Coordinates of C-alpha atoms in Angstrom, one line a residue:
Chain U
M1 CA 0.0 0.0 0.0
D2 CA 2.7 2.4 1.0
E3 CA 4.5 1.6 -2.2
N4 CA 1.5 2.6 -4.2
I5 CA 1.3 5.9 -2.6
N6 CA 4.9 6.6 -3.3
I7 CA 4.4 5.7 -6.9
L8 CA 1.4 8.1 -7.1
E9 CA 3.5 10.8 -5.5
L10 CA 6.2 10.3 -8.0
C11 CA 3.9 10.3 -10.9
K12 CA 2.3 13.6 -9.9
K13 CA 4.1 16.3 -11.8
P14 CA 5.4 19.0 -9.7
E15 CA 3.7 22.4 -9.9
Q16 CA 6.6 24.0 -11.6
I17 CA 6.5 21.5 -14.5
E18 CA 2.7 22.2 -15.0
K19 CA 3.4 26.0 -14.9
A20 CA 6.1 26.0 -17.5
K21 CA 4.9 27.4 -20.8
R22 CA 4.9 24.9 -23.6
V23 CA 6.4 26.1 -26.9
S24 CA 6.9 24.5 -30.2
S25 CA 10.3 24.1 -31.8
E26 CA 8.7 25.1 -35.1
W27 CA 8.7 28.7 -36.4
S28 CA 5.4 30.2 -37.5
R29 CA 5.1 32.7 -40.3
S30 CA 5.1 35.6 -37.8
D31 CA 8.4 34.2 -36.2
Y32 CA 10.0 34.4 -39.7
S33 CA 8.7 37.9 -40.5
G34 CA 9.8 39.0 -37.0
S35 CA 13.3 37.7 -37.5
I36 CA 13.6 39.9 -40.6
K37 CA 11.9 43.0 -39.1
C38 CA 14.2 43.1 -36.1
R39 CA 17.1 43.4 -38.5
I40 CA 15.7 46.4 -40.1
S41 CA 13.8 48.4 -37.5
N42 CA 15.4 49.5 -34.2
S43 CA 12.0 50.2 -32.6
F44 CA 10.6 46.8 -33.6
R45 CA 13.7 45.0 -32.3
M46 CA 13.6 46.8 -29.0
K47 CA 10.1 45.5 -28.4
Y48 CA 10.7 42.0 -29.7
K49 CA 10.6 40.4 -26.2
I50 CA 9.1 37.4 -24.5
K51 CA 8.3 37.0 -20.8
P52 CA 11.1 35.7 -18.7
G53 CA 10.6 32.4 -16.9
L54 CA 10.5 28.6 -17.6
Y55 CA 9.5 27.2 -21.0
A56 CA 9.2 23.6 -22.1
V57 CA 10.1 22.3 -25.6
G58 CA 8.8 18.8 -26.4
E59 CA 7.9 16.7 -23.3
P60 CA 10.7 17.4 -20.8
D61 CA 10.9 15.7 -17.4
A62 CA 13.0 15.8 -14.3
N63 CA 16.0 14.4 -16.2
S64 CA 15.9 16.8 -19.2
E65 CA 18.5 19.4 -19.9
V66 CA 18.0 23.0 -19.0
F67 CA 19.1 25.7 -21.4
A68 CA 19.3 29.4 -20.5
S69 CA 18.4 32.1 -22.9
A70 CA 17.7 35.8 -23.2
N71 CA 14.3 37.3 -23.5
Y72 CA 15.1 38.8 -26.9
K73 CA 12.6 36.8 -28.9
L74 CA 15.0 36.1 -31.8
S75 CA 17.5 34.6 -29.4
F76 CA 14.8 32.4 -27.8
D77 CA 13.4 31.4 -31.3
V78 CA 16.8 30.4 -32.6
L79 CA 17.3 28.2 -29.5
R80 CA 13.9 26.5 -29.6
K81 CA 14.3 25.8 -33.3
A82 CA 17.7 24.2 -32.6
L83 CA 16.0 22.0 -30.0
S84 CA 13.5 20.4 -32.5
G85 CA 13.1 16.7 -31.7
L86 CA 14.4 17.1 -28.2
S87 CA 12.6 17.6 -24.9
A88 CA 14.2 20.3 -22.9
W89 CA 13.6 23.2 -20.5
I90 CA 14.4 26.7 -21.5
L91 CA 15.0 29.2 -18.7
V92 CA 14.6 32.7 -20.1
L93 CA 16.4 35.5 -18.2
D94 CA 15.2 39.1 -18.2
T95 CA 17.7 40.7 -20.4
K96 CA 15.4 43.7 -21.3
G97 CA 14.9 42.3 -24.8
I98 CA 18.6 42.2 -25.6
N99 CA 20.5 39.2 -27.1
V100 CA 22.7 37.0 -25.0
W101 CA 26.1 38.4 -25.9
C102 CA 25.2 42.1 -25.7
A103 CA 23.2 41.5 -22.5
A104 CA 26.1 39.5 -21.0
A105 CA 28.4 42.5 -21.7
K106 CA 25.8 44.8 -20.1
G107 CA 25.5 42.5 -17.1
T108 CA 21.7 41.7 -17.6
F109 CA 22.5 38.2 -18.8
G110 CA 24.6 37.8 -15.7
T111 CA 25.3 35.8 -12.5
K112 CA 22.8 37.7 -10.4
E113 CA 19.9 37.4 -12.9
L114 CA 20.7 33.7 -13.5
V115 CA 20.7 32.9 -9.8
R116 CA 17.5 34.9 -9.3
R117 CA 15.7 32.9 -12.1
I118 CA 17.0 29.5 -10.9
D119 CA 15.6 30.3 -7.5
G120 CA 12.5 32.0 -8.9
V121 CA 11.3 28.9 -10.8
K122 CA 12.5 26.6 -8.1
L123 CA 14.6 24.7 -10.7
G124 CA 16.2 22.5 -8.0
N125 CA 12.8 21.3 -6.8
F126 CA 11.8 19.2 -9.8
L127 CA 15.0 18.2 -11.5
N128 CA 17.0 15.1 -10.8
H129 CA 20.2 16.8 -11.9
R130 CA 21.9 20.1 -11.2
R131 CA 23.1 21.2 -14.7
I132 CA 22.3 24.2 -16.7
I133 CA 23.6 24.8 -20.2
L134 CA 24.3 28.4 -21.2
P135 CA 25.3 29.7 -24.6
Q136 CA 29.1 30.1 -24.5
L137 CA 28.9 33.8 -25.1
G138 CA 26.9 34.1 -21.9
A139 CA 30.3 33.6 -20.1
V140 CA 30.9 37.3 -20.6
G141 CA 28.4 38.0 -17.9
V142 CA 28.1 34.8 -15.9
N143 CA 30.6 33.5 -13.4
A144 CA 30.0 29.8 -13.4
D145 CA 31.7 29.2 -10.1
S146 CA 29.6 31.8 -8.3
V147 CA 26.4 30.3 -9.8
F148 CA 27.4 26.9 -8.5
K149 CA 28.2 28.3 -5.0
R150 CA 24.9 30.1 -4.8
T151 CA 22.5 27.6 -6.4
G152 CA 24.2 24.2 -6.5
F153 CA 23.8 24.3 -10.3
K154 CA 26.8 23.5 -12.4
V155 CA 27.0 25.9 -15.4
Y156 CA 28.0 24.3 -18.7
F157 CA 29.0 26.8 -21.4
G158 CA 27.6 25.2 -24.5
P159 CA 28.4 25.9 -28.1
V160 CA 28.5 29.5 -29.4
Y161 CA 25.8 28.6 -32.0
A162 CA 22.5 26.9 -31.1
K163 CA 22.7 24.8 -34.3
D164 CA 25.6 22.9 -32.6
I165 CA 23.6 21.9 -29.5
K166 CA 22.6 18.5 -30.7
A167 CA 26.2 17.6 -31.7
Y168 CA 27.3 19.0 -28.3
L169 CA 24.8 16.8 -26.4
N170 CA 25.6 13.7 -28.4
A171 CA 29.3 14.2 -27.6
G172 CA 28.4 14.1 -23.9
R173 CA 28.4 17.9 -23.4
R174 CA 31.7 18.4 -25.1
K175 CA 32.6 21.1 -27.5
T176 CA 34.9 20.8 -30.5
A177 CA 37.3 23.8 -31.1
E178 CA 35.0 24.7 -34.0
M179 CA 31.9 25.0 -31.7
R180 CA 33.8 27.5 -29.5
K181 CA 34.6 29.9 -32.3
I182 CA 32.5 32.9 -33.2
K183 CA 32.3 33.5 -36.9
F184 CA 31.7 36.6 -38.9
S185 CA 30.8 35.6 -42.5
M186 CA 30.0 37.8 -45.4
L187 CA 26.3 36.9 -44.9
D188 CA 26.5 37.8 -41.2
R189 CA 27.9 41.2 -42.2
L190 CA 25.4 41.7 -45.0
I191 CA 22.5 41.1 -42.5
L192 CA 23.9 43.8 -40.3
T193 CA 24.2 46.5 -43.0
P194 CA 20.6 47.8 -42.8
R195 CA 21.4 48.9 -39.2
E196 CA 24.4 50.9 -40.6
V197 CA 22.7 52.3 -43.7
I198 CA 19.4 53.4 -42.2
P199 CA 20.8 55.6 -39.4
A200 CA 23.3 57.0 -42.0
M201 CA 20.4 57.9 -44.3
N202 CA 18.7 59.8 -41.5
K203 CA 21.8 62.0 -41.3
F204 CA 21.9 62.2 -45.1
I205 CA 18.5 64.0 -45.1
I206 CA 20.0 66.8 -43.0
F207 CA 23.1 66.9 -45.2
A208 CA 20.9 67.1 -48.3
V209 CA 18.9 70.1 -46.9
I210 CA 22.1 71.9 -46.1
I211 CA 23.6 71.2 -49.6
L212 CA 20.5 72.3 -51.5
L213 CA 20.2 75.5 -49.4
F214 CA 23.9 76.2 -49.9
F215 CA 23.7 75.9 -53.7
G216 CA 20.2 77.4 -53.9
I217 CA 21.2 80.7 -52.3
Q218 CA 21.7 83.2 -55.1
P219 CA 21.9 86.9 -55.2
T220 CA 18.2 86.9 -56.3
G221 CA 17.1 84.6 -53.5
I222 CA 16.9 80.8 -53.1
L223 CA 16.5 79.3 -56.5
F224 CA 15.3 75.7 -56.7
K225 CA 16.9 75.2 -60.1
S226 CA 20.4 76.1 -59.1
A227 CA 19.9 74.2 -55.8
W228 CA 19.3 71.0 -57.8
V229 CA 21.7 71.6 -60.7
Y230 CA 24.7 72.5 -58.5
G231 CA 23.7 70.4 -55.6
E232 CA 23.0 67.1 -57.3
P233 CA 26.6 65.9 -57.6
F234 CA 27.1 66.5 -53.9
L235 CA 24.0 64.6 -53.0
L236 CA 25.3 61.7 -55.0
L237 CA 28.7 62.0 -53.4
G238 CA 26.9 61.8 -50.1
L239 CA 25.1 58.6 -51.1
A240 CA 28.5 57.3 -52.4
S241 CA 30.0 57.8 -49.0
I242 CA 27.2 56.0 -47.3
T243 CA 27.5 53.1 -49.7
A244 CA 31.2 53.0 -49.2
G245 CA 31.3 53.3 -45.4
S246 CA 28.1 51.6 -44.3
F247 CA 27.7 48.9 -46.9
I248 CA 30.8 48.1 -48.9
T249 CA 33.3 48.3 -46.0
P250 CA 31.2 46.0 -43.7
V251 CA 30.5 43.5 -46.5
F252 CA 34.0 43.3 -47.9
L253 CA 35.7 43.9 -44.6
P254 CA 38.6 41.4 -44.7
F255 CA 39.4 42.2 -48.3
I256 CA 40.0 45.9 -47.7
P257 CA 43.6 46.7 -46.8
F258 CA 44.6 47.8 -43.2
R259 CA 43.2 46.6 -39.9
S260 CA 42.0 50.0 -38.9
F261 CA 38.3 50.6 -39.7
A262 CA 38.9 54.3 -40.2
L263 CA 41.5 53.6 -42.9
K264 CA 39.3 50.9 -44.5
G265 CA 36.4 53.3 -44.7
W266 CA 38.6 56.1 -46.1
I267 CA 39.9 53.7 -48.9
T268 CA 36.4 52.6 -50.0
G269 CA 35.3 56.2 -49.7
I270 CA 38.0 57.6 -52.0
L271 CA 37.5 54.7 -54.4
L272 CA 33.8 55.8 -54.8
T273 CA 34.3 59.5 -54.5
V274 CA 36.8 59.9 -57.4
P275 CA 34.7 58.1 -60.1
V276 CA 31.6 60.2 -59.0
I277 CA 33.6 63.4 -59.4
F278 CA 34.7 62.4 -62.9
L279 CA 31.3 61.1 -63.9
F280 CA 29.8 64.5 -63.3
N281 CA 32.7 66.5 -64.6
S282 CA 30.7 69.6 -63.6
P283 CA 32.4 73.1 -63.7
E284 CA 31.6 73.4 -60.0
L285 CA 33.7 70.3 -59.2
K286 CA 36.5 71.7 -61.3
N287 CA 36.8 74.6 -59.0
I288 CA 39.8 74.1 -56.8
L289 CA 38.0 75.1 -53.6
I290 CA 35.1 72.7 -54.2
F291 CA 37.3 69.9 -55.5
S292 CA 39.5 70.1 -52.4
A293 CA 36.5 70.2 -50.0
T294 CA 35.0 67.2 -51.8
I295 CA 38.1 65.1 -51.7
L296 CA 38.6 66.0 -48.1
F297 CA 35.0 65.6 -46.9
F298 CA 33.5 62.5 -48.6
P299 CA 36.1 59.8 -48.0
M300 CA 36.3 61.1 -44.5
A301 CA 32.5 60.7 -44.1
S302 CA 32.9 57.1 -45.3
S303 CA 35.7 56.6 -42.8
Y304 CA 33.5 57.8 -40.0
L305 CA 30.6 55.5 -41.0
A306 CA 32.9 52.5 -41.3
L307 CA 34.3 53.1 -37.8
Q308 CA 30.7 52.9 -36.5
F309 CA 30.6 49.3 -37.7
T310 CA 33.1 48.3 -34.9
G311 CA 30.0 48.2 -32.7
S312 CA 28.6 45.3 -34.7
T313 CA 31.6 43.2 -35.3
T314 CA 32.6 40.1 -33.4
F315 CA 36.3 40.8 -33.2
T316 CA 37.1 44.5 -32.5
N317 CA 38.1 45.5 -28.9
M318 CA 37.6 48.6 -26.9
S319 CA 41.2 49.4 -26.6
G320 CA 41.6 49.4 -30.4
V321 CA 38.5 51.5 -31.1
K322 CA 39.7 54.0 -28.5
K323 CA 43.1 54.1 -30.2
E324 CA 41.4 54.7 -33.6
L325 CA 39.2 57.4 -32.2
K326 CA 42.1 59.2 -30.6
T327 CA 43.5 59.9 -34.1
A328 CA 40.4 59.8 -36.2
L329 CA 38.2 62.2 -34.3
P330 CA 40.6 65.2 -34.5
V331 CA 41.1 64.4 -38.2
Y332 CA 37.4 64.3 -38.8
L333 CA 36.7 67.5 -37.0
I334 CA 39.6 69.4 -38.7
S335 CA 38.7 68.1 -42.2
A336 CA 35.0 69.0 -41.7
V337 CA 35.9 72.5 -40.6
I338 CA 38.3 73.0 -43.5
S339 CA 35.7 71.7 -46.0
I340 CA 33.1 74.1 -44.6
V341 CA 35.5 77.1 -44.7
L342 CA 36.4 76.2 -48.3
L343 CA 32.8 76.1 -49.3
I344 CA 32.0 79.4 -47.6
I345 CA 35.0 81.1 -49.4
Y346 CA 33.7 79.7 -52.7
K347 CA 30.2 80.9 -52.0
L348 CA 31.2 84.3 -51.0
H349 CA 33.4 84.5 -54.1
K350 CA 30.5 83.3 -56.3
L351 CA 28.2 85.9 -54.8
A352 CA 30.8 88.4 -55.6
V353 CA 31.1 89.4 -52.0
I354 CA 34.9 88.8 -52.1
Chain L
M1 CA 39.9 38.6 -39.0
K2 CA 42.2 40.4 -36.7
Y3 CA 41.9 43.9 -35.3
L4 CA 44.8 46.3 -34.5
K5 CA 48.1 44.9 -33.3
N6 CA 49.2 45.1 -29.7
V7 CA 46.3 47.0 -28.4
S8 CA 44.4 44.3 -26.3
S9 CA 44.7 44.9 -22.6
L10 CA 44.7 41.1 -21.9
K11 CA 47.2 40.1 -19.2
F12 CA 47.9 36.4 -18.4
F13 CA 49.7 35.5 -15.1
A14 CA 51.0 32.0 -15.8
E15 CA 52.2 31.5 -12.3
K16 CA 48.6 31.7 -11.0
C17 CA 47.2 29.4 -13.7
T18 CA 46.2 25.9 -12.7
N19 CA 45.4 24.8 -16.2
C20 CA 41.7 24.2 -15.5
L21 CA 41.1 25.2 -19.1
V22 CA 38.0 27.3 -18.4
C23 CA 39.6 30.2 -20.4
I24 CA 39.9 27.9 -23.5
D25 CA 36.3 26.8 -23.0
V26 CA 34.8 30.3 -22.9
C27 CA 37.1 32.2 -25.4
P28 CA 35.3 32.7 -28.8
H29 CA 38.6 33.6 -30.5
E30 CA 41.0 30.8 -29.5
V31 CA 43.2 33.4 -27.8
F32 CA 44.5 30.6 -25.4
K33 CA 45.8 27.2 -26.2
L34 CA 47.5 24.3 -24.5
K35 CA 51.2 24.0 -25.1
N36 CA 53.1 21.1 -23.3
K37 CA 50.0 20.7 -21.1
K38 CA 50.1 24.3 -20.0
V39 CA 47.8 27.2 -21.0
V40 CA 49.5 29.9 -23.0
V41 CA 48.3 32.9 -24.9
A42 CA 48.3 31.8 -28.5
D43 CA 47.6 35.2 -30.1
K44 CA 46.8 38.3 -28.1
D45 CA 45.8 40.2 -31.2
L46 CA 42.8 38.0 -31.5
C47 CA 41.4 39.1 -28.1
M48 CA 38.3 41.3 -28.3
E49 CA 38.3 42.1 -24.6
C50 CA 35.0 40.5 -23.9
G51 CA 36.1 39.5 -20.5
A52 CA 34.6 36.0 -20.3
C53 CA 38.0 34.4 -19.4
A54 CA 38.8 36.8 -16.6
L55 CA 35.3 36.6 -15.1
N56 CA 35.4 32.8 -15.1
C57 CA 39.0 32.3 -14.0
K58 CA 38.8 31.2 -10.3
Y59 CA 42.5 31.8 -9.7
G60 CA 42.8 35.4 -10.9
A61 CA 45.3 34.4 -13.6
I62 CA 43.7 36.6 -16.2
A63 CA 43.1 40.4 -16.3
V64 CA 41.5 42.3 -19.1
N65 CA 40.0 45.7 -19.4
S66 CA 36.7 44.6 -20.9
G67 CA 34.1 46.9 -22.4
V68 CA 32.2 47.8 -25.5
G69 CA 34.3 48.0 -28.6
C70 CA 31.9 50.3 -30.4
A71 CA 32.8 53.7 -31.8
T72 CA 29.3 55.1 -31.1
G73 CA 29.4 53.8 -27.6
I74 CA 32.9 55.2 -26.9
I75 CA 32.0 58.6 -28.4
N76 CA 28.8 58.6 -26.2
G77 CA 31.0 57.8 -23.2
M78 CA 33.3 60.7 -24.1
L79 CA 30.4 63.1 -24.5
T80 CA 28.7 62.1 -21.2
G81 CA 32.0 61.8 -19.4
G82 CA 31.1 58.3 -18.3
E83 CA 32.1 54.8 -19.3
P84 CA 31.7 53.7 -22.9
S85 CA 28.1 52.6 -23.3
C86 CA 26.3 51.0 -26.1
D87 CA 23.0 52.6 -25.2
C88 CA 22.7 54.6 -28.4
G89 CA 21.4 58.2 -28.1
G90 CA 22.5 58.5 -24.6
S91 CA 19.1 58.0 -22.9
A92 CA 18.5 55.0 -20.8
S93 CA 15.4 54.0 -22.8
S94 CA 17.0 53.7 -26.2
E95 CA 19.4 50.7 -26.1
C96 CA 20.8 49.6 -29.4
C97 CA 22.5 46.2 -29.3

């Protein structure tokens, strides 16, 4: 009789297991469209969150593995997709909707939050083991030893990419050297370019207004025709700088000479600026003042934009970016000032003031 | 892909190292390797200063000045006079990465 009661007790699922939200490892149409939208729109991405807590994929039980993830929905979706065919728990931390790596650097995917979640869902109460698998990049914010001391759970830093999880589990939670490495393929870089180009285009609108006003101002007032006729080559040069700095440099990154992003951006910038100048061959561009300002300003704008990409790469470091900025920022400021002065001298000359 | 030469702030104190290999496990750039059963720095220029190794080394054998390697973030830090931060736009509500 006693035995029967024990069996019944064992068969009864603990409350935590019942409470865990069940999710599919399949992606719906909205999951796919969301994964694209969050690459394009900052505001969409910032709201692409799920509720932190415990989730269940498949039919997990007390012996199933536990994976930790961020509450950025794309991070969570990539993980659950990689777990198709498996039964596992996913413990979602509150990372304010930020992906694992960035959140780990900010500290939100960190020791404190992990400990809080493990305690919060009473993970220890319904599991027969004390293991939790984290994405390797979570190690930036999580001190495994400290988590063990505070919760009894042993942190395993799994593979960098969720797609390697099955191979990792099959190998007995062992990673190959390849599973530890972060990659940065041309496709990875291409996917990141909208986030470079779109903010640059917002700045371009201001630039365009200034250029059109500058060339539109004539002794007789602001003329739309002269604004467009004289301004057009400069608008295209501006677009060329954005193409060079925010698109070509990121996509072709390893193929552009020099390690410095500022130099890489300057090179692609000059390579695009010169053909555009010759393509137009306008009398304005032949003016030495305008020509000098153009050669000075546009490759430099491309250099500045290329340097912004350091924030999206997987291999640049803070010390290096600081070093680049130390030289680049004064150069940018001085070049911009000289360009503006040259343009003003030209304009005053044109208006026959001097 | 490698970034600038000799800029990483990574410091490895071999005398404190117990060869537990946690650094090799967490480093996404193979900065550390085993040589004659001892952990050594294979290539410091590969280090992106993420800080995972230093945070997880129980023995204090690694030190690195970790932080955001993002130009916008560092410029924001310079303007606000604080630490480099990747919260674009400077306000706490608009975080970018």
